Amino acid sequence: MKNHKDIRLAIVGLGYVGLPLALAFAKNRQVIGFDINKTRIDQLNNGKDKNLEFNNKKIKSAKLLKFTSNSNDLNSSNCYIVTVPTPINSKKKPDLNALKNATKLVSSMLRKQDIVIYESTVYPGCVEEQCVPLLEKFSNLKYNKDFYCGYSPERINPGDKSHTISNIKKITSGSTPGIADIVDDLYNEIISVGTHKAPSIKVAEAAKVIENTQRDLNIALINELSILFNKMSIDTQDVLDAAETKWNFLPFKPGLVGGHCIGVDPYYLTHKAKSIGYNPKVILAGRKTNDRMGAYVSSTFINKMKKKKIPIKRSKILIMGLTFKENCTDIRNSGIQSVIEEFKKFDCHLDLYDPWAEKDEIYKNYKIYPKYEITNNTYDGIIIAVAHKIFKDMGIQTIKNFGKKKCVIYDLKYLFSQDEVDIRL
Ligand SMILES: NC(=O)c1ccc[n+]([C@@H]2O[C@H](COP(=O)([O-])OP(=O)(O)OC[C@H]3O[C@@H](n4cnc5c(N)ncnc54)[C@H](O)[C@@H]3O)[C@@H](O)[C@H]2O)c1
């Protein structure tokens, strides 16, 4: 392949990452969008994105994009971008099954001069240690002689309409300097703010995991401070407002850390660290603190109810917000999950409400039918768990009206001011 203009592109995995990427590329070039989930493909062919990131018009107007779950359609491609999930398993170890399966599929299509670019988040070394051997084995081709690889981590932020694919600087890399140039040129077709070409695939992989590890640790620090300040009856936000007047104080907020990036990526990094005999001291300290926040939130809430002399037994609690972050539909790995698990230990009745999340998904996860509408004067306690704009727009008075005369309102996201709610995280 001489340059990026020779590329016939396929995107493998059309979720939160793959779909925006496919739509962006399809503005100017033919793209095959492949996913093993036939339902997802049928929905996309009907213009429906269940993640609510794109509307029907936007999907249907992508005339150069072909959605398919038929792997034979990948055969005409010579460049594959792999955007499949990389979660952790129950032992908090990297689960590379989807990545390996997608790699095997691509390897069966691979021809001389093809390029396989990975976007899935992995640990440094993963592409060349885990994926390349599979590509070689199932294609009978040689790495960096017959075929090449690239890595370009994704930084999109679902639900965020201002940081979109074209205006987030993107890291690119390739397995040879020439391939790195082609990969970089390819992404420059869609990124208006430019790219950063990393010197190797390993560097690009490492950059992605440390971005999220740094965030996780910083939030953990603020969470710990918030626990301390709550014990001292100091409002954390007041402290942060004061400290942030210093030019180099980093503006992190306390909160439940969920999702499939911040709470997952540090485990990828520590897995790699341990595999080469280094026992990391700092990285997982943040994880532990953030993982304990669910228990902290529920115990703080219960204590406040006791203080207000609201009986816990058979109390009615409303959880507002179940997604892992604001204004998005994704409830996987949401931080509120651990709060809900803690509440299940008490004999109280939980109502779940989230206008963004799919009702079936909520039921599948929690075995609780979510509420479509909330009635006034019903709850002994309300937790505002996600900063959906719709909750902010409701206003605190509407939310207060959901509560009984005696009710605890816990604002985990600082949506409302200190004097409008009972507790903030
Ligand atoms: N969602 C984010 O905000 C975000 C941001 C940055 C990076 N990432 C990373 O990007 C990767 C993808 O995440 P996502 O959120 O898009 O996941 P997702 O679950 O939304 O989508 C993944 C898609 O891949 C499909 N898939 C699974 N196995 C496949 C296979 N073998 N072949 C073809 N398709 C397959 C699934 O059906 C699904 O539609 C992960 O590594 C994630 O950590 C995600």
CSV table of C-alpha atoms and ligand atoms in Angstrom, one decimal:
chain,number,residue,atom,x,y,z
A,1,MET,CA,0.0,0.0,0.0
A,2,LYS,CA,1.6,3.3,-1.1
A,3,ASN,CA,-0.5,5.7,1.0
A,4,HIS,CA,-3.8,6.2,2.8
A,5,LYS,CA,-5.7,6.8,-0.4
A,6,ASP,CA,-5.3,3.1,-1.3
A,7,ILE,CA,-7.1,2.1,1.9
A,8,ARG,CA,-10.4,0.2,1.7
A,9,LEU,CA,-11.6,0.5,5.2
A,10,ALA,CA,-13.5,-1.8,7.5
A,11,ILE,CA,-14.5,-1.0,11.1
A,12,VAL,CA,-14.9,-4.2,13.3
A,13,GLY,CA,-17.2,-3.5,16.2
A,14,LEU,CA,-19.9,-0.8,16.0
A,15,GLY,CA,-20.5,0.3,19.6
A,16,TYR,CA,-19.8,3.6,21.3
A,17,VAL,CA,-16.4,3.8,19.6
A,18,GLY,CA,-16.9,2.1,16.3
A,19,LEU,CA,-20.1,3.8,15.1
A,20,PRO,CA,-18.9,7.4,15.4
A,21,LEU,CA,-15.6,6.4,13.7
A,22,ALA,CA,-17.4,4.6,10.8
A,23,LEU,CA,-19.7,7.6,10.3
A,24,ALA,CA,-16.8,10.1,10.4
A,25,PHE,CA,-14.8,8.1,7.8
A,26,ALA,CA,-17.9,7.5,5.6
A,27,LYS,CA,-18.2,11.3,5.0
A,28,ASN,CA,-15.5,10.9,2.5
A,29,ARG,CA,-14.8,7.2,1.8
A,30,GLN,CA,-16.5,3.9,1.5
A,31,VAL,CA,-16.6,2.0,4.8
A,32,ILE,CA,-17.7,-1.4,5.8
A,33,GLY,CA,-19.1,-1.4,9.3
A,34,PHE,CA,-19.1,-4.9,10.8
A,35,ASP,CA,-20.5,-6.1,14.1
A,36,ILE,CA,-21.2,-9.7,15.2
A,37,ASN,CA,-24.4,-8.5,16.9
A,38,LYS,CA,-27.0,-8.9,14.2
A,39,THR,CA,-29.6,-7.0,16.2
A,40,ARG,CA,-27.3,-4.0,16.3
A,41,ILE,CA,-26.8,-4.2,12.5
A,42,ASP,CA,-30.5,-4.5,11.9
A,43,GLN,CA,-31.2,-1.5,14.0
A,44,LEU,CA,-28.4,0.6,12.3
A,45,ASN,CA,-29.8,-0.4,8.9
A,46,ASN,CA,-33.1,1.1,10.1
A,47,GLY,CA,-31.3,4.2,11.3
A,48,LYS,CA,-31.6,3.4,15.0
A,49,ASP,CA,-28.6,3.8,17.4
A,50,LYS,CA,-29.7,2.3,20.7
A,51,ASN,CA,-26.9,4.4,22.4
A,52,LEU,CA,-28.7,7.6,21.3
A,53,GLU,CA,-25.5,9.1,20.1
A,54,PHE,CA,-26.8,9.6,16.6
A,55,ASN,CA,-30.3,10.2,15.2
A,56,ASN,CA,-32.0,8.4,12.3
A,57,LYS,CA,-31.2,11.1,9.8
A,58,LYS,CA,-27.5,11.1,10.6
A,59,ILE,CA,-27.2,7.3,10.2
A,60,LYS,CA,-29.4,7.1,7.1
A,61,SER,CA,-27.4,9.9,5.4
A,62,ALA,CA,-24.2,7.9,5.6
A,63,LYS,CA,-24.5,6.6,2.0
A,64,LEU,CA,-20.9,5.4,1.9
A,65,LEU,CA,-21.2,3.2,5.0
A,66,LYS,CA,-22.4,-0.4,4.7
A,67,PHE,CA,-23.5,-2.0,8.0
A,68,THR,CA,-23.1,-5.8,8.0
A,69,SER,CA,-22.9,-8.8,10.3
A,70,ASN,CA,-21.8,-11.0,7.4
A,71,SER,CA,-18.0,-11.5,7.7
A,72,ASN,CA,-17.8,-12.2,3.9
A,73,ASP,CA,-18.4,-8.4,3.4
A,74,LEU,CA,-15.0,-7.7,5.0
A,75,ASN,CA,-13.2,-9.5,2.2
A,76,SER,CA,-12.9,-6.5,0.0
A,77,SER,CA,-11.1,-4.5,2.7
A,78,ASN,CA,-7.4,-4.0,3.1
A,79,CYS,CA,-7.4,-2.0,6.3
A,80,TYR,CA,-9.3,-3.0,9.5
A,81,ILE,CA,-9.9,-0.9,12.5
A,82,VAL,CA,-10.8,-3.0,15.5
A,83,THR,CA,-13.1,-1.4,18.1
A,84,VAL,CA,-14.3,-4.2,20.2
A,85,PRO,CA,-14.8,-4.3,24.0
A,86,THR,CA,-11.8,-5.0,26.3
A,87,PRO,CA,-13.4,-5.4,29.8
A,88,ILE,CA,-12.1,-7.1,32.9
A,89,ASN,CA,-13.3,-10.5,34.2
A,90,SER,CA,-14.6,-11.2,37.7
A,91,LYS,CA,-11.0,-11.5,39.0
A,92,LYS,CA,-10.4,-8.0,37.6
A,93,LYS,CA,-8.0,-9.4,35.0
A,94,PRO,CA,-8.1,-8.2,31.3
A,95,ASP,CA,-10.7,-10.2,29.3
A,96,LEU,CA,-9.2,-10.2,25.8
A,97,ASN,CA,-11.8,-12.6,24.3
A,98,ALA,CA,-13.6,-10.1,22.1
A,99,LEU,CA,-10.2,-8.7,21.0
A,100,LYS,CA,-8.8,-12.1,20.2
A,101,ASN,CA,-12.0,-13.2,18.4
A,102,ALA,CA,-12.1,-10.1,16.2
A,103,THR,CA,-8.4,-10.6,15.5
A,104,LYS,CA,-8.9,-14.2,14.4
A,105,LEU,CA,-11.7,-13.0,12.1
A,106,VAL,CA,-9.6,-10.3,10.6
A,107,SER,CA,-6.6,-12.8,10.2
A,108,SER,CA,-8.8,-15.0,8.1
A,109,MET,CA,-9.3,-12.1,5.6
A,110,LEU,CA,-5.8,-10.8,5.7
A,111,ARG,CA,-3.8,-10.4,2.5
A,112,LYS,CA,-0.3,-9.0,1.7
A,113,GLN,CA,0.1,-5.3,2.5
A,114,ASP,CA,-3.0,-5.1,4.7
A,115,ILE,CA,-3.0,-3.0,7.9
A,116,VAL,CA,-4.8,-3.9,11.1
A,117,ILE,CA,-5.3,-0.9,13.4
A,118,TYR,CA,-6.5,-1.4,17.0
A,119,GLU,CA,-8.5,1.2,18.9
A,120,SER,CA,-9.6,-0.9,21.8
A,121,THR,CA,-8.0,0.1,25.1
A,122,VAL,CA,-5.3,-2.4,26.0
A,123,TYR,CA,-2.1,-2.6,28.1
A,124,PRO,CA,1.3,-1.6,26.6
A,125,GLY,CA,2.6,-4.5,24.5
A,126,CYS,CA,-0.8,-6.1,24.0
A,127,VAL,CA,-1.2,-5.6,20.3
A,128,GLU,CA,2.2,-7.0,19.5
A,129,GLU,CA,2.2,-9.8,22.1
A,130,GLN,CA,-1.4,-11.0,21.9
A,131,CYS,CA,-2.9,-9.9,18.6
A,132,VAL,CA,0.1,-10.1,16.2
A,133,PRO,CA,0.8,-13.9,16.9
A,134,LEU,CA,-2.9,-14.6,16.1
A,135,LEU,CA,-2.8,-12.6,12.9
A,136,GLU,CA,0.3,-14.4,11.8
A,137,LYS,CA,-0.9,-17.9,12.8
A,138,PHE,CA,-4.3,-17.7,11.1
A,139,SER,CA,-3.2,-15.8,8.0
A,140,ASN,CA,0.2,-17.5,7.4
A,141,LEU,CA,1.6,-14.1,6.8
A,142,LYS,CA,4.6,-12.4,8.4
A,143,TYR,CA,4.3,-9.3,10.6
A,144,ASN,CA,6.0,-6.2,9.2
A,145,LYS,CA,6.8,-8.1,6.0
A,146,ASP,CA,3.4,-9.1,4.6
A,147,PHE,CA,1.1,-7.2,6.9
A,148,TYR,CA,1.3,-4.3,9.4
A,149,CYS,CA,-0.4,-3.0,12.5
A,150,GLY,CA,-1.3,0.3,14.0
A,151,TYR,CA,-2.7,1.5,17.3
A,152,SER,CA,-4.8,4.6,17.8
A,153,PRO,CA,-6.6,4.8,21.1
A,154,GLU,CA,-10.0,6.4,21.3
A,155,ARG,CA,-10.7,9.4,23.5
A,156,ILE,CA,-14.4,10.0,22.8
A,157,ASN,CA,-16.7,10.7,25.7
A,158,PRO,CA,-20.3,9.4,25.1
A,159,GLY,CA,-23.0,11.9,25.8
A,160,ASP,CA,-20.6,14.8,25.3
A,161,LYS,CA,-21.7,16.9,22.3
A,162,SER,CA,-18.8,19.3,22.4
A,163,HIS,CA,-15.9,16.8,22.5
A,164,THR,CA,-16.6,14.8,19.3
A,165,ILE,CA,-14.4,12.6,17.2
A,166,SER,CA,-13.2,15.3,14.9
A,167,ASN,CA,-12.2,17.8,17.6
A,168,ILE,CA,-10.3,15.5,19.9
A,169,LYS,CA,-6.6,15.2,19.1
A,170,LYS,CA,-5.8,11.6,18.4
A,171,ILE,CA,-2.7,9.5,19.1
A,172,THR,CA,-1.7,7.4,16.1
A,173,SER,CA,1.1,4.8,15.7
A,174,GLY,CA,2.3,2.1,13.3
A,175,SER,CA,4.5,-0.9,13.3
A,176,THR,CA,7.0,0.7,10.9
A,177,PRO,CA,7.7,4.4,10.3
A,178,GLY,CA,6.0,4.1,6.8
A,179,ILE,CA,2.9,2.5,8.2
A,180,ALA,CA,2.8,5.1,11.1
A,181,ASP,CA,2.6,7.8,8.4
A,182,ILE,CA,-0.2,6.0,6.5
A,183,VAL,CA,-2.2,5.5,9.8
A,184,ASP,CA,-1.6,9.1,10.7
A,185,ASP,CA,-2.7,10.4,7.3
A,186,LEU,CA,-5.8,8.1,7.5
A,187,TYR,CA,-6.9,9.7,10.8
A,188,ASN,CA,-6.1,13.2,9.6
A,189,GLU,CA,-9.0,12.7,7.1
A,190,ILE,CA,-11.4,12.9,10.0
A,191,ILE,CA,-9.6,14.8,12.8
A,192,SER,CA,-9.7,18.5,12.3
A,193,VAL,CA,-7.6,19.3,15.4
A,194,GLY,CA,-4.7,17.1,14.2
A,195,THR,CA,-3.0,14.0,15.5
A,196,HIS,CA,0.0,13.1,17.6
A,197,LYS,CA,2.1,10.4,16.0
A,198,ALA,CA,3.6,8.3,18.8
A,199,PRO,CA,7.0,6.7,18.2
A,200,SER,CA,5.7,3.1,18.6
A,201,ILE,CA,2.5,1.1,19.1
A,202,LYS,CA,3.6,0.4,22.7
A,203,VAL,CA,3.9,4.1,23.5
A,204,ALA,CA,0.4,4.7,22.1
A,205,GLU,CA,-1.0,1.9,24.1
A,206,ALA,CA,0.6,3.1,27.3
A,207,ALA,CA,-0.6,6.7,26.7
A,208,LYS,CA,-4.2,5.6,26.7
A,209,VAL,CA,-4.1,3.5,29.9
A,210,ILE,CA,-2.2,6.2,31.8
A,211,GLU,CA,-4.8,8.9,30.8
A,212,ASN,CA,-7.5,7.0,32.6
A,213,THR,CA,-5.2,5.8,35.4
A,214,GLN,CA,-4.3,9.4,36.2
A,215,ARG,CA,-8.0,10.3,36.3
A,216,ASP,CA,-8.8,7.4,38.5
A,217,LEU,CA,-6.1,8.3,41.0
A,218,ASN,CA,-7.0,12.0,41.1
A,219,ILE,CA,-10.7,11.2,41.7
A,220,ALA,CA,-9.7,8.7,44.4
A,221,LEU,CA,-7.7,11.5,46.2
A,222,ILE,CA,-10.6,13.9,46.1
A,223,ASN,CA,-13.0,11.1,47.2
A,224,GLU,CA,-10.8,10.4,50.2
A,225,LEU,CA,-10.7,14.2,51.0
A,226,SER,CA,-14.4,14.3,50.7
A,227,ILE,CA,-14.8,11.5,53.2
A,228,LEU,CA,-12.5,13.3,55.6
A,229,PHE,CA,-14.2,16.7,55.1
A,230,ASN,CA,-17.7,15.2,55.6
A,231,LYS,CA,-16.5,13.9,59.0
A,232,MET,CA,-15.3,17.4,59.8
A,233,SER,CA,-18.6,19.0,58.6
A,234,ILE,CA,-16.7,20.9,55.9
A,235,ASP,CA,-18.4,21.1,52.5
A,236,THR,CA,-15.9,19.6,49.9
A,237,GLN,CA,-17.1,21.9,47.1
A,238,ASP,CA,-16.4,24.9,49.3
A,239,VAL,CA,-12.9,23.6,49.8
A,240,LEU,CA,-12.4,22.9,46.1
A,241,ASP,CA,-13.7,26.3,45.1
A,242,ALA,CA,-11.1,27.9,47.4
A,243,ALA,CA,-8.2,25.6,46.4
A,244,GLU,CA,-9.0,26.0,42.7
A,245,THR,CA,-8.0,29.6,42.9
A,246,LYS,CA,-4.4,28.4,42.8
A,247,TRP,CA,-3.2,28.2,39.2
A,248,ASN,CA,-1.9,24.6,39.4
A,249,PHE,CA,-4.6,23.0,41.5
A,250,LEU,CA,-6.3,20.3,39.4
A,251,PRO,CA,-10.1,20.6,39.3
A,252,PHE,CA,-11.2,17.1,40.1
A,253,LYS,CA,-14.5,16.4,41.8
A,254,PRO,CA,-15.5,13.5,44.2
A,255,GLY,CA,-17.8,10.9,42.7
A,256,LEU,CA,-18.6,7.3,41.9
A,257,VAL,CA,-16.2,6.0,39.3
A,258,GLY,CA,-17.9,3.7,36.8
A,259,GLY,CA,-17.9,3.0,33.1
A,260,HIS,CA,-15.6,0.7,31.1
A,261,CYS,CA,-12.6,3.0,31.0
A,262,ILE,CA,-11.6,4.7,34.2
A,263,GLY,CA,-12.5,1.9,36.5
A,264,VAL,CA,-11.1,-0.8,34.2
A,265,ASP,CA,-7.9,0.5,32.5
A,266,PRO,CA,-5.8,0.7,35.7
A,267,TYR,CA,-6.3,-3.1,36.0
A,268,TYR,CA,-4.9,-3.5,32.5
A,269,LEU,CA,-1.8,-1.6,33.5
A,270,THR,CA,-1.2,-3.4,36.7
A,271,HIS,CA,-1.8,-6.7,35.0
A,272,LYS,CA,1.1,-5.9,32.7
A,273,ALA,CA,3.2,-4.5,35.5
A,274,LYS,CA,2.8,-7.8,37.5
A,275,SER,CA,3.5,-9.9,34.5
A,276,ILE,CA,7.0,-8.4,34.2
A,277,GLY,CA,7.6,-8.7,37.9
A,278,TYR,CA,6.8,-5.2,39.1
A,279,ASN,CA,4.3,-4.8,41.9
A,280,PRO,CA,2.8,-1.3,41.5
A,281,LYS,CA,2.3,0.6,44.7
A,282,VAL,CA,0.2,3.6,43.8
A,283,ILE,CA,-2.1,2.6,40.8
A,284,LEU,CA,-4.4,0.2,42.6
A,285,ALA,CA,-4.6,2.3,45.8
A,286,GLY,CA,-6.9,4.7,43.9
A,287,ARG,CA,-9.0,1.8,42.6
A,288,LYS,CA,-9.6,0.5,46.1
A,289,THR,CA,-10.8,3.9,47.3
A,290,ASN,CA,-13.0,4.4,44.4
A,291,ASP,CA,-14.5,0.9,44.6
A,292,ARG,CA,-15.4,1.6,48.3
A,293,MET,CA,-17.4,4.7,47.5
A,294,GLY,CA,-20.6,2.8,47.0
A,295,ALA,CA,-20.5,1.5,50.6
A,296,TYR,CA,-19.6,4.9,51.8
A,297,VAL,CA,-22.5,6.6,50.0
A,298,SER,CA,-25.1,4.1,51.3
A,299,SER,CA,-23.8,4.3,54.9
A,300,THR,CA,-23.7,8.1,54.9
A,301,PHE,CA,-27.2,8.1,53.5
A,302,ILE,CA,-28.6,5.6,56.1
A,303,ASN,CA,-26.9,7.6,58.9
A,304,LYS,CA,-28.5,10.8,57.7
A,305,MET,CA,-31.9,9.0,57.7
A,306,LYS,CA,-31.3,7.9,61.2
A,307,LYS,CA,-30.4,11.4,62.3
A,308,LYS,CA,-33.6,12.7,60.8
A,309,LYS,CA,-35.5,9.9,62.6
A,310,ILE,CA,-36.7,8.3,59.4
A,311,PRO,CA,-37.2,4.5,59.9
A,312,ILE,CA,-35.0,2.6,57.5
A,313,LYS,CA,-37.1,-0.6,57.5
A,314,ARG,CA,-39.6,-0.4,54.6
A,315,SER,CA,-38.5,3.1,53.7
A,316,LYS,CA,-38.9,4.2,50.1
A,317,ILE,CA,-35.8,5.3,48.4
A,318,LEU,CA,-35.6,6.8,44.9
A,319,ILE,CA,-32.4,6.5,42.9
A,320,MET,CA,-32.2,9.1,40.1
A,321,GLY,CA,-29.7,8.2,37.5
A,322,LEU,CA,-28.3,4.7,36.6
A,323,THR,CA,-26.0,5.4,33.7
A,324,PHE,CA,-22.2,5.5,34.2
A,325,LYS,CA,-22.2,9.1,33.3
A,326,GLU,CA,-24.5,12.0,32.4
A,327,ASN,CA,-26.5,12.3,29.2
A,328,CYS,CA,-25.7,8.9,27.9
A,329,THR,CA,-27.6,5.5,27.8
A,330,ASP,CA,-24.9,3.2,29.0
A,331,ILE,CA,-25.6,1.5,32.4
A,332,ARG,CA,-22.7,-0.9,32.2
A,333,ASN,CA,-20.3,-0.7,35.2
A,334,SER,CA,-22.1,2.2,36.6
A,335,GLY,CA,-20.9,3.4,40.0
A,336,ILE,CA,-24.4,3.5,41.3
A,337,GLN,CA,-24.5,-0.3,41.0
A,338,SER,CA,-22.5,-0.8,44.2
A,339,VAL,CA,-24.8,1.7,46.0
A,340,ILE,CA,-27.8,-0.3,45.0
A,341,GLU,CA,-26.2,-3.5,46.1
A,342,GLU,CA,-25.5,-2.0,49.5
A,343,PHE,CA,-29.1,-0.8,49.8
A,344,LYS,CA,-30.4,-4.3,49.1
A,345,LYS,CA,-28.9,-5.3,52.4
A,346,PHE,CA,-31.4,-3.1,54.2
A,347,ASP,CA,-35.1,-3.8,54.2
A,348,CYS,CA,-36.0,-0.8,52.2
A,349,HIS,CA,-37.9,-0.4,48.9
A,350,LEU,CA,-35.9,0.9,46.0
A,351,ASP,CA,-37.3,2.8,43.0
A,352,LEU,CA,-35.0,3.3,40.0
A,353,TYR,CA,-35.5,6.2,37.6
A,354,ASP,CA,-33.4,7.1,34.6
A,355,PRO,CA,-35.0,8.6,31.5
A,356,TRP,CA,-31.8,8.0,29.5
A,357,ALA,CA,-31.3,4.3,30.2
A,358,GLU,CA,-33.1,1.5,28.4
A,359,LYS,CA,-35.8,0.0,30.7
A,360,ASP,CA,-35.0,-3.6,29.7
A,361,GLU,CA,-31.3,-3.1,30.4
A,362,ILE,CA,-32.2,-1.8,33.9
A,363,TYR,CA,-34.4,-4.8,34.6
A,364,LYS,CA,-31.7,-7.2,33.3
A,365,ASN,CA,-29.1,-5.6,35.6
A,366,TYR,CA,-31.1,-5.0,38.8
A,367,LYS,CA,-34.2,-7.2,38.5
A,368,ILE,CA,-36.2,-4.1,39.4
A,369,TYR,CA,-38.7,-2.5,37.0
A,370,PRO,CA,-37.7,1.1,36.6
A,371,LYS,CA,-40.1,3.9,37.1
A,372,TYR,CA,-41.4,5.9,34.1
A,373,GLU,CA,-42.9,8.6,36.2
A,374,ILE,CA,-42.4,9.7,39.7
A,375,THR,CA,-45.2,10.7,42.0
A,376,ASN,CA,-45.0,13.4,44.6
A,377,ASN,CA,-44.8,12.9,48.3
A,378,THR,CA,-43.6,9.3,48.0
A,379,TYR,CA,-40.0,8.9,49.2
A,380,ASP,CA,-38.1,8.9,52.5
A,381,GLY,CA,-34.9,9.3,50.6
A,382,ILE,CA,-33.7,10.4,47.2
A,383,ILE,CA,-30.2,10.0,45.7
A,384,ILE,CA,-29.3,12.1,42.7
A,385,ALA,CA,-26.6,9.8,41.3
A,386,VAL,CA,-26.0,11.1,37.7
A,387,ALA,CA,-25.7,14.7,36.5
A,388,HIS,CA,-28.2,14.3,33.6
A,389,LYS,CA,-29.2,17.7,32.3
A,390,ILE,CA,-32.8,16.7,32.5
A,391,PHE,CA,-32.4,16.4,36.4
A,392,LYS,CA,-30.8,19.8,36.6
A,393,ASP,CA,-33.5,21.3,34.4
A,394,MET,CA,-36.2,19.7,36.7
A,395,GLY,CA,-34.9,21.9,39.5
A,396,ILE,CA,-34.5,21.0,43.1
A,397,GLN,CA,-38.1,21.9,44.0
A,398,THR,CA,-39.6,19.3,41.7
A,399,ILE,CA,-37.2,16.7,43.2
A,400,LYS,CA,-38.0,17.8,46.7
A,401,ASN,CA,-41.7,17.3,45.9
A,402,PHE,CA,-41.0,13.6,45.2
A,403,GLY,CA,-40.0,13.3,48.8
A,404,LYS,CA,-42.3,13.0,51.9
A,405,LYS,CA,-42.3,15.8,54.4
A,406,LYS,CA,-39.3,14.2,56.1
A,407,CYS,CA,-36.9,13.0,53.4
A,408,VAL,CA,-33.1,12.9,52.9
A,409,ILE,CA,-31.8,14.2,49.6
A,410,TYR,CA,-28.3,13.1,48.7
A,411,ASP,CA,-26.7,14.9,45.7
A,412,LEU,CA,-23.7,12.9,44.6
A,413,LYS,CA,-23.0,15.1,41.6
A,414,TYR,CA,-23.1,18.7,43.0
A,415,LEU,CA,-26.1,19.5,40.8
A,416,PHE,CA,-27.6,21.6,43.4
A,417,SER,CA,-26.2,24.0,46.0
A,418,GLN,CA,-25.3,22.9,49.6
A,419,ASP,CA,-28.3,24.6,51.2
A,420,GLU,CA,-30.8,22.9,48.8
A,421,VAL,CA,-30.0,19.3,49.6
A,422,ASP,CA,-29.2,17.3,52.8
A,423,ILE,CA,-25.9,15.9,51.8
A,424,ARG,CA,-23.4,16.2,48.9
A,425,LEU,CA,-20.6,13.7,48.3
B,1,LIG,N1,-17.2,3.9,25.3
B,1,LIG,C1,-16.2,4.7,25.5
B,1,LIG,O1,-16.4,5.9,25.9
B,1,LIG,C2,-14.8,4.4,25.1
B,1,LIG,C3,-13.9,5.5,25.1
B,1,LIG,C4,-12.5,5.2,24.8
B,1,LIG,C5,-12.1,3.9,24.5
B,1,LIG,N2,-13.1,2.9,24.6
B,1,LIG,C6,-12.6,1.5,24.3
B,1,LIG,O2,-13.0,1.2,23.0
B,1,LIG,C7,-13.3,-0.2,23.0
B,1,LIG,C8,-14.8,-0.4,22.5
B,1,LIG,O3,-15.6,0.2,23.5
B,1,LIG,P1,-17.2,0.5,23.2
B,1,LIG,O4,-17.6,1.3,24.3
B,1,LIG,O5,-17.3,1.0,21.8
B,1,LIG,O6,-17.8,-1.0,23.3
B,1,LIG,P2,-19.3,-1.4,22.9
B,1,LIG,O7,-19.6,-2.5,23.8
B,1,LIG,O8,-20.2,-0.2,22.9
B,1,LIG,O9,-19.2,-1.9,21.4
B,1,LIG,C9,-18.4,-2.9,21.0
B,1,LIG,C10,-19.1,-3.6,19.8
B,1,LIG,O10,-18.2,-4.6,19.4
B,1,LIG,C11,-19.0,-5.7,19.0
B,1,LIG,N3,-18.2,-6.9,19.0
B,1,LIG,C12,-17.9,-7.6,20.1
B,1,LIG,N4,-17.1,-8.6,19.7
B,1,LIG,C13,-16.9,-8.5,18.4
B,1,LIG,C14,-16.2,-9.3,17.4
B,1,LIG,N5,-15.5,-10.3,17.7
B,1,LIG,N6,-16.3,-8.9,16.1
B,1,LIG,C15,-17.1,-7.8,15.8
B,1,LIG,N7,-17.7,-7.1,16.6
B,1,LIG,C16,-17.7,-7.4,17.9
B,1,LIG,C17,-20.2,-5.7,20.0
B,1,LIG,O11,-21.3,-6.4,19.4
B,1,LIG,C18,-20.4,-4.2,20.1
B,1,LIG,O12,-21.4,-3.7,19.3
B,1,LIG,C19,-13.0,-0.8,24.3
B,1,LIG,O13,-11.7,-1.2,24.4
B,1,LIG,C20,-13.2,0.4,25.2
B,1,LIG,O14,-12.4,0.3,26.4
B,1,LIG,C21,-14.4,3.1,24.9
